[in-house]
CSV table of C-alpha atoms in Angstrom, one decimal:
chain,number,residue,atom,x,y,z
A,18,UNK,CA,211.5,-15.8,119.9
A,19,UNK,CA,212.8,-17.2,123.2
A,20,UNK,CA,214.5,-13.9,123.8
A,21,UNK,CA,211.3,-12.0,122.9
A,22,UNK,CA,209.4,-14.0,125.5
A,23,UNK,CA,212.0,-13.3,128.2
A,24,UNK,CA,211.7,-9.6,127.3
A,25,UNK,CA,207.9,-9.8,127.6
A,26,UNK,CA,208.2,-11.3,131.1
A,27,UNK,CA,210.1,-8.2,132.2
A,28,UNK,CA,207.4,-5.8,130.9
A,29,UNK,CA,205.9,-3.7,133.7
A,30,UNK,CA,202.6,-4.8,135.2
A,31,UNK,CA,201.3,-1.2,134.8
A,32,UNK,CA,201.3,-1.4,131.0
A,33,UNK,CA,197.7,-2.7,131.2
A,34,UNK,CA,195.4,-2.5,129.3
A,35,UNK,CA,198.1,-3.0,126.8
A,36,UNK,CA,199.5,-6.6,126.9
A,37,UNK,CA,203.0,-7.3,128.2
A,38,UNK,CA,204.7,-7.9,124.8
A,39,UNK,CA,208.4,-8.6,124.0
A,40,UNK,CA,210.2,-7.8,120.8
A,41,UNK,CA,213.6,-8.6,119.4
A,42,UNK,CA,215.2,-7.4,116.1
A,43,UNK,CA,217.9,-9.3,114.3
A,44,UNK,CA,220.0,-7.9,111.4
A,45,UNK,CA,220.7,-9.8,108.2
A,46,UNK,CA,223.9,-11.2,109.8
A,47,UNK,CA,221.9,-12.8,112.7
A,48,UNK,CA,223.0,-10.2,115.3
A,49,UNK,CA,220.5,-8.8,117.8
A,50,UNK,CA,220.4,-5.1,117.2
A,51,UNK,CA,217.4,-4.1,119.2
A,52,UNK,CA,214.9,-5.3,121.8
A,53,UNK,CA,212.1,-3.9,123.9
A,54,UNK,CA,209.1,-4.5,126.1
A,55,UNK,CA,205.8,-2.7,126.4
A,56,UNK,CA,206.2,0.6,128.3
A,57,UNK,CA,203.8,1.7,131.1
A,58,UNK,CA,200.3,2.6,129.8
A,59,UNK,CA,200.4,5.6,127.5
A,60,UNK,CA,204.0,4.9,126.4
A,61,UNK,CA,205.3,3.1,123.3
A,62,UNK,CA,204.6,-0.6,122.6
A,63,UNK,CA,207.3,-3.2,122.6
A,64,UNK,CA,207.9,-3.0,118.8
A,65,UNK,CA,208.5,0.7,118.9
A,66,UNK,CA,210.7,0.4,121.9
A,67,UNK,CA,212.7,-2.2,120.1
A,68,UNK,CA,213.0,-0.2,116.9
A,69,UNK,CA,214.0,2.9,118.9
A,70,UNK,CA,216.8,0.9,120.6
A,71,UNK,CA,218.6,0.2,117.4
A,72,UNK,CA,221.7,2.4,117.3
A,73,UNK,CA,222.7,1.8,113.7
A,74,UNK,CA,219.5,2.6,111.8
A,75,UNK,CA,221.1,1.3,108.5
A,76,UNK,CA,221.0,-2.2,109.9
A,77,UNK,CA,217.2,-2.2,110.0
A,78,UNK,CA,217.1,-2.6,106.2
A,79,UNK,CA,216.3,-6.2,105.6
A,80,UNK,CA,216.2,-7.0,109.3
A,81,UNK,CA,213.9,-9.6,111.0
A,82,UNK,CA,211.6,-8.7,113.9
A,83,UNK,CA,210.3,-11.2,116.4
A,84,UNK,CA,207.3,-10.3,118.6
A,85,UNK,CA,205.3,-12.3,121.0
A,86,UNK,CA,201.9,-10.9,120.0
A,87,UNK,CA,200.5,-9.6,116.7
A,88,UNK,CA,201.4,-5.9,116.2
A,89,UNK,CA,198.5,-3.4,116.6
A,90,UNK,CA,197.2,-1.7,113.5
A,91,UNK,CA,195.0,1.1,115.0
A,92,UNK,CA,195.5,4.5,116.5
A,93,UNK,CA,195.1,4.6,120.3
A,94,UNK,CA,197.3,6.3,122.9
A,95,UNK,CA,200.1,5.7,120.3
A,96,UNK,CA,200.2,5.2,116.5
A,97,UNK,CA,200.0,1.7,115.0
A,98,UNK,CA,203.0,-0.5,115.6
A,99,UNK,CA,202.4,-2.0,112.1
A,100,UNK,CA,203.1,1.4,110.6
A,101,UNK,CA,206.3,1.8,112.5
A,102,UNK,CA,207.5,-1.6,111.4
A,103,UNK,CA,206.6,-0.9,107.7
A,104,UNK,CA,208.5,2.4,107.8
A,105,UNK,CA,211.5,1.0,109.5
A,106,UNK,CA,212.9,-1.1,106.7
A,107,UNK,CA,212.3,-4.4,108.4
A,108,UNK,CA,211.5,-7.1,105.9
A,109,UNK,CA,210.5,-10.2,107.9
A,110,UNK,CA,208.2,-10.4,110.9
A,111,UNK,CA,207.8,-13.4,113.1
A,112,UNK,CA,204.7,-13.4,115.4
A,113,UNK,CA,204.2,-15.7,118.4
A,114,UNK,CA,200.3,-15.5,118.4
A,115,UNK,CA,197.5,-13.4,117.0
A,116,UNK,CA,195.7,-10.8,119.0
A,117,UNK,CA,191.9,-11.5,119.5
A,118,UNK,CA,191.2,-7.8,120.2
A,119,UNK,CA,188.7,-6.8,117.5
A,120,UNK,CA,190.7,-3.7,116.9
A,121,UNK,CA,193.8,-5.7,116.1
A,122,UNK,CA,192.8,-9.3,115.1
A,123,UNK,CA,194.6,-10.1,111.9
A,124,UNK,CA,194.6,-6.4,110.9
A,125,UNK,CA,198.3,-6.0,111.9
A,126,UNK,CA,199.2,-9.1,109.8
A,127,UNK,CA,197.2,-7.8,106.9
A,128,UNK,CA,198.9,-4.4,106.9
A,129,UNK,CA,202.3,-5.9,107.0
A,130,UNK,CA,201.8,-8.4,104.2
A,131,UNK,CA,200.0,-5.7,102.1
A,132,UNK,CA,203.2,-3.6,102.2
A,133,UNK,CA,205.3,-6.5,101.1
A,134,UNK,CA,206.7,-7.8,104.4
A,135,UNK,CA,207.2,-11.5,104.9
A,136,UNK,CA,205.1,-12.6,107.9
A,137,UNK,CA,205.2,-15.9,109.8
A,138,UNK,CA,202.7,-16.6,112.6
A,139,UNK,CA,202.7,-19.2,115.3
A,140,UNK,CA,206.4,-19.1,116.3
A,141,UNK,CA,206.7,-20.8,119.7
A,142,UNK,CA,203.0,-20.3,119.8
A,143,UNK,CA,202.3,-22.4,123.0
A,144,UNK,CA,204.9,-20.4,125.0
A,145,UNK,CA,203.5,-17.1,123.7
A,146,UNK,CA,199.9,-18.2,124.5
A,147,UNK,CA,201.0,-19.1,128.0
A,148,UNK,CA,202.7,-15.8,128.6
A,149,UNK,CA,199.7,-13.8,127.2
A,150,UNK,CA,197.0,-16.0,128.9
A,151,UNK,CA,195.7,-13.2,131.1
A,152,UNK,CA,195.3,-10.7,128.3
A,153,UNK,CA,193.9,-13.4,125.9
A,154,UNK,CA,191.3,-14.6,128.6
A,155,UNK,CA,190.3,-11.0,129.2
A,156,UNK,CA,189.7,-10.4,125.5
A,157,UNK,CA,188.0,-13.7,124.7
A,158,UNK,CA,186.0,-14.5,127.8
A,159,UNK,CA,185.3,-10.9,128.9
A,160,UNK,CA,186.4,-11.6,132.5
A,161,UNK,CA,189.7,-11.6,134.4
A,162,UNK,CA,192.0,-14.6,134.4
A,163,UNK,CA,191.3,-16.4,137.6
A,164,UNK,CA,193.8,-18.4,139.7
A,165,UNK,CA,192.6,-20.2,142.8
A,166,UNK,CA,195.3,-20.9,145.4
A,167,UNK,CA,195.4,-22.6,148.9
A,168,UNK,CA,197.6,-24.6,151.1
A,169,UNK,CA,196.5,-27.8,152.8
A,170,UNK,CA,197.7,-30.5,155.1
A,171,UNK,CA,198.1,-34.2,154.4
A,172,UNK,CA,194.7,-34.8,156.1
A,173,UNK,CA,193.0,-32.1,154.0
A,174,UNK,CA,192.7,-29.1,156.3
A,175,UNK,CA,193.5,-25.5,155.4
A,176,UNK,CA,193.6,-24.0,159.0
A,177,UNK,CA,192.3,-24.5,162.5
A,178,UNK,CA,188.7,-23.4,163.1
A,179,UNK,CA,188.2,-19.9,164.4
A,180,UNK,CA,187.5,-21.3,167.9
A,181,UNK,CA,190.9,-23.0,168.0
A,182,UNK,CA,192.8,-19.9,166.9
A,183,UNK,CA,194.7,-18.2,169.7
A,184,UNK,CA,195.1,-14.8,168.1
A,185,UNK,CA,194.1,-12.8,165.0
A,186,UNK,CA,197.1,-13.2,162.7
A,187,UNK,CA,197.7,-15.2,159.5
A,188,UNK,CA,198.0,-18.9,160.0
A,189,UNK,CA,200.8,-20.3,157.9
A,190,UNK,CA,201.2,-23.9,156.8
A,191,UNK,CA,203.7,-23.6,154.0
A,192,UNK,CA,207.5,-23.0,154.2
A,193,UNK,CA,209.4,-19.8,153.6
A,194,UNK,CA,210.4,-20.8,150.0
A,195,UNK,CA,206.7,-21.4,149.1
A,196,UNK,CA,205.8,-18.1,150.8
A,197,UNK,CA,208.2,-16.3,148.6
A,198,UNK,CA,206.7,-18.1,145.5
A,199,UNK,CA,203.2,-17.0,146.7
A,200,UNK,CA,204.4,-13.4,146.9
A,201,UNK,CA,205.9,-13.7,143.4
A,202,UNK,CA,202.5,-15.0,142.2
A,203,UNK,CA,200.8,-12.0,143.8
A,204,UNK,CA,203.1,-9.6,142.0
A,205,UNK,CA,202.0,-11.1,138.7
A,206,UNK,CA,198.3,-10.5,139.1
A,207,UNK,CA,196.2,-7.3,139.0
A,208,UNK,CA,194.2,-8.1,142.1
A,209,UNK,CA,193.9,-10.6,145.0
A,210,UNK,CA,190.6,-11.7,146.4
A,211,UNK,CA,189.7,-13.1,149.8
A,212,UNK,CA,186.5,-13.6,151.8
A,213,UNK,CA,185.6,-11.5,154.8
A,214,UNK,CA,186.1,-14.4,157.2
A,215,UNK,CA,189.8,-14.5,156.3
A,216,UNK,CA,190.0,-10.8,157.0
A,217,UNK,CA,188.4,-11.2,160.4
A,218,UNK,CA,190.5,-14.3,161.3
A,219,UNK,CA,193.9,-13.4,159.8
A,220,UNK,CA,194.1,-9.7,159.3
A,221,UNK,CA,196.3,-10.3,156.2
A,222,UNK,CA,198.2,-7.6,154.4
A,223,UNK,CA,198.0,-9.3,151.0
A,224,UNK,CA,201.2,-7.6,149.8
A,225,UNK,CA,204.4,-8.7,148.1
A,226,UNK,CA,206.8,-8.1,151.0
A,227,UNK,CA,208.8,-11.3,150.3
A,228,UNK,CA,209.2,-10.5,146.6
A,229,UNK,CA,210.2,-7.5,144.5
A,230,UNK,CA,207.1,-6.5,142.6
A,231,UNK,CA,203.9,-4.5,142.8
A,232,UNK,CA,201.2,-5.2,145.4
A,233,UNK,CA,197.9,-6.4,143.8
A,234,UNK,CA,194.7,-4.6,144.4
A,235,UNK,CA,193.0,-6.2,147.5
A,236,UNK,CA,189.4,-7.3,146.9
A,237,UNK,CA,187.3,-8.5,149.9
A,238,UNK,CA,184.2,-10.6,149.2
A,239,UNK,CA,181.8,-9.5,151.9
A,240,UNK,CA,178.1,-9.9,150.8
A,241,UNK,CA,176.7,-9.4,154.3
A,242,UNK,CA,178.8,-6.3,155.3
A,243,UNK,CA,180.8,-7.9,158.1
A,244,UNK,CA,184.3,-6.3,157.5
A,245,UNK,CA,186.0,-4.2,160.1
A,246,UNK,CA,187.8,-0.9,159.2
A,247,UNK,CA,190.9,-1.9,161.3
A,248,UNK,CA,192.2,-4.5,158.8
A,249,UNK,CA,195.6,-3.7,157.4
A,250,UNK,CA,194.7,-4.3,153.8
A,251,UNK,CA,192.4,-1.3,153.7
A,252,UNK,CA,195.5,0.9,153.7
A,253,UNK,CA,196.1,-0.1,150.0
A,254,UNK,CA,195.1,3.0,148.0
A,255,UNK,CA,193.0,1.0,145.6
A,256,UNK,CA,191.4,-1.5,148.1
A,257,UNK,CA,187.9,-2.7,147.1
A,258,UNK,CA,185.1,-3.9,149.3
A,259,UNK,CA,182.6,-6.2,147.6
A,260,UNK,CA,179.4,-5.9,149.5
A,261,UNK,CA,176.8,-3.4,151.0
A,262,UNK,CA,178.4,-0.1,151.8
A,263,UNK,CA,179.9,0.1,155.3
A,264,UNK,CA,182.4,2.6,156.8
A,265,UNK,CA,185.9,1.5,155.9
A,266,UNK,CA,187.7,4.7,155.2
A,267,UNK,CA,187.5,7.3,152.3
A,268,UNK,CA,190.2,5.5,150.2
A,269,UNK,CA,188.2,2.2,150.0
A,270,UNK,CA,186.0,1.7,146.9
A,271,UNK,CA,182.7,-0.3,147.2
A,272,UNK,CA,181.2,-2.6,144.7
A,273,UNK,CA,177.5,-2.8,145.6
A,274,UNK,CA,175.9,-5.5,143.4
A,275,UNK,CA,172.4,-6.6,142.8
A,276,UNK,CA,173.6,-10.2,143.4
A,277,UNK,CA,176.9,-11.3,145.0
A,278,UNK,CA,177.4,-14.2,142.7
A,279,UNK,CA,180.8,-15.1,141.2
A,280,UNK,CA,179.5,-14.2,137.8
A,281,UNK,CA,178.4,-10.8,138.9
A,282,UNK,CA,181.7,-10.1,140.7
A,283,UNK,CA,183.7,-11.0,137.6
A,284,UNK,CA,181.4,-8.9,135.3
A,285,UNK,CA,182.1,-5.9,137.6
A,286,UNK,CA,185.9,-6.7,137.6
A,287,UNK,CA,185.9,-6.8,133.8
A,288,UNK,CA,184.1,-3.5,133.6
A,289,UNK,CA,186.7,-2.0,136.0
A,290,UNK,CA,189.5,-3.3,133.8
A,291,UNK,CA,191.0,-5.8,136.3
A,292,UNK,CA,193.0,-8.2,134.1
A,293,UNK,CA,193.5,-11.1,136.5
A,294,UNK,CA,192.6,-12.1,140.1
A,295,UNK,CA,194.4,-14.5,142.5
A,296,UNK,CA,191.7,-16.0,144.8
A,297,UNK,CA,193.4,-17.0,148.1
A,298,UNK,CA,190.5,-17.9,150.3
A,299,UNK,CA,189.1,-18.8,152.6
A,300,UNK,CA,187.4,-22.2,152.1
A,301,UNK,CA,183.9,-20.8,151.6
A,302,UNK,CA,185.1,-18.3,149.0
A,303,UNK,CA,187.3,-20.8,147.2
A,304,UNK,CA,184.5,-23.3,147.0
A,305,UNK,CA,182.1,-20.7,145.5
A,306,UNK,CA,184.6,-20.0,142.8
A,307,UNK,CA,185.4,-23.6,142.2
A,308,UNK,CA,181.8,-24.6,141.9
A,309,UNK,CA,181.0,-21.7,139.5
A,310,UNK,CA,183.5,-23.1,137.0
A,311,UNK,CA,184.7,-19.5,136.4
A,312,UNK,CA,188.4,-20.2,137.0
A,313,UNK,CA,191.4,-20.9,134.8
A,314,UNK,CA,194.0,-22.4,137.1
A,315,UNK,CA,194.3,-23.9,140.6
A,316,UNK,CA,197.5,-24.1,142.6
A,317,UNK,CA,197.4,-26.3,145.7
A,318,UNK,CA,200.3,-26.2,148.2
A,319,UNK,CA,200.6,-29.6,149.8
A,320,UNK,CA,202.4,-29.5,153.1
A,321,UNK,CA,203.9,-32.4,155.1
A,322,UNK,CA,201.8,-31.7,158.2
A,323,UNK,CA,198.5,-32.8,159.8
A,324,UNK,CA,196.0,-30.8,161.8
A,325,UNK,CA,193.5,-33.6,162.6
A,326,UNK,CA,190.7,-31.0,162.7
A,327,UNK,CA,189.9,-27.6,161.4
A,328,UNK,CA,188.7,-25.9,158.2
A,329,UNK,CA,188.5,-28.5,155.3
A,330,UNK,CA,190.1,-27.6,152.0
A,331,UNK,CA,188.0,-27.7,148.8
A,332,UNK,CA,187.8,-31.1,147.2
A,333,UNK,CA,189.2,-31.7,143.7
A,334,UNK,CA,188.1,-34.7,141.7
A,335,UNK,CA,191.1,-35.1,139.4
A,336,UNK,CA,194.9,-35.5,139.5
A,337,UNK,CA,197.0,-32.4,139.0
A,338,UNK,CA,198.2,-31.5,135.5
A,339,UNK,CA,201.7,-31.2,136.9
A,340,UNK,CA,203.5,-30.7,140.2
A,341,UNK,CA,206.8,-29.2,141.5
A,342,UNK,CA,208.7,-29.6,144.7
A,343,UNK,CA,209.7,-26.4,146.5
A,344,UNK,CA,211.6,-26.8,149.8
A,345,UNK,CA,209.7,-29.3,151.9
A,346,UNK,CA,206.4,-28.7,150.1
A,347,UNK,CA,204.8,-29.8,146.9
A,348,UNK,CA,202.7,-27.5,144.6
A,349,UNK,CA,200.1,-29.1,142.5
A,350,UNK,CA,198.8,-27.3,139.4
A,351,UNK,CA,195.3,-27.9,137.8
A,352,UNK,CA,194.2,-26.3,134.5
A,353,UNK,CA,190.7,-25.5,133.6
A,354,UNK,CA,189.0,-28.1,131.4
A,355,UNK,CA,190.9,-30.9,133.0
A,356,UNK,CA,189.1,-30.9,136.4
């Protein structure tokens, strides 16, 4: 199952709305004979990719299949994975965690056992739940998985005030190793959200130029329509402006909402199929998300610097669940329900 989880981590982001599943097949002698990950949307699921990778088909007889998430049992873009497993000759199936999707939930397990396969559920369950947290949150909470992220100084500031800024460009507190990690985080999420003041002050690109991975969809929270069309992020082909319609270019989509509350934004994001969002700021936007309680994880980059004055970072009332040192900086992680 460890190998299956590693496979799952390598699944492409664009497989959504299918989850990023990993699958490994072992023959009766304990040798790995096949493995696979979910293909981009419309392509085969991890189980079918793994089954198709087996060169000696005779070795599938009596083999064991390890998969991070319960196999699907319904017809969609592709036939059911449970059917492919049953027809393959595999006799034992080890599942990391169940799928809460009503079309799947326990149905895959039921079909496998009904056809005489031996099924074990909950193998390395915690690790599989962690890997599939975005998909599982989307299915159970009917909203994207939300991560809040910011950097702050020892004296609790995120940045100088606008009046103290010398020019319109991103103000960076953290080190290059942390910047690389942030770009890795961006590559793991479907979208990235910032407030309009950050657009006006920093003119950010919100891409993954320091990491190999896809750029997230930029979302700009602008309930009063203050954004400017010259910001670099509007060049993204799927950029979204959240606010009253203003002229930002033909490629920019607009979400015009009855109310610009966090709850309404997330309802819209869910309807649009956005699986996860990294909320990067600024302070006003982060505080709104924090106070709403509609978040799953917070990552605070603590830098060994002081500003003495500026924009205060949001206040957290608890200690981090865990921390890590990266270069000269420390990253504190907070999990929902513990704050």
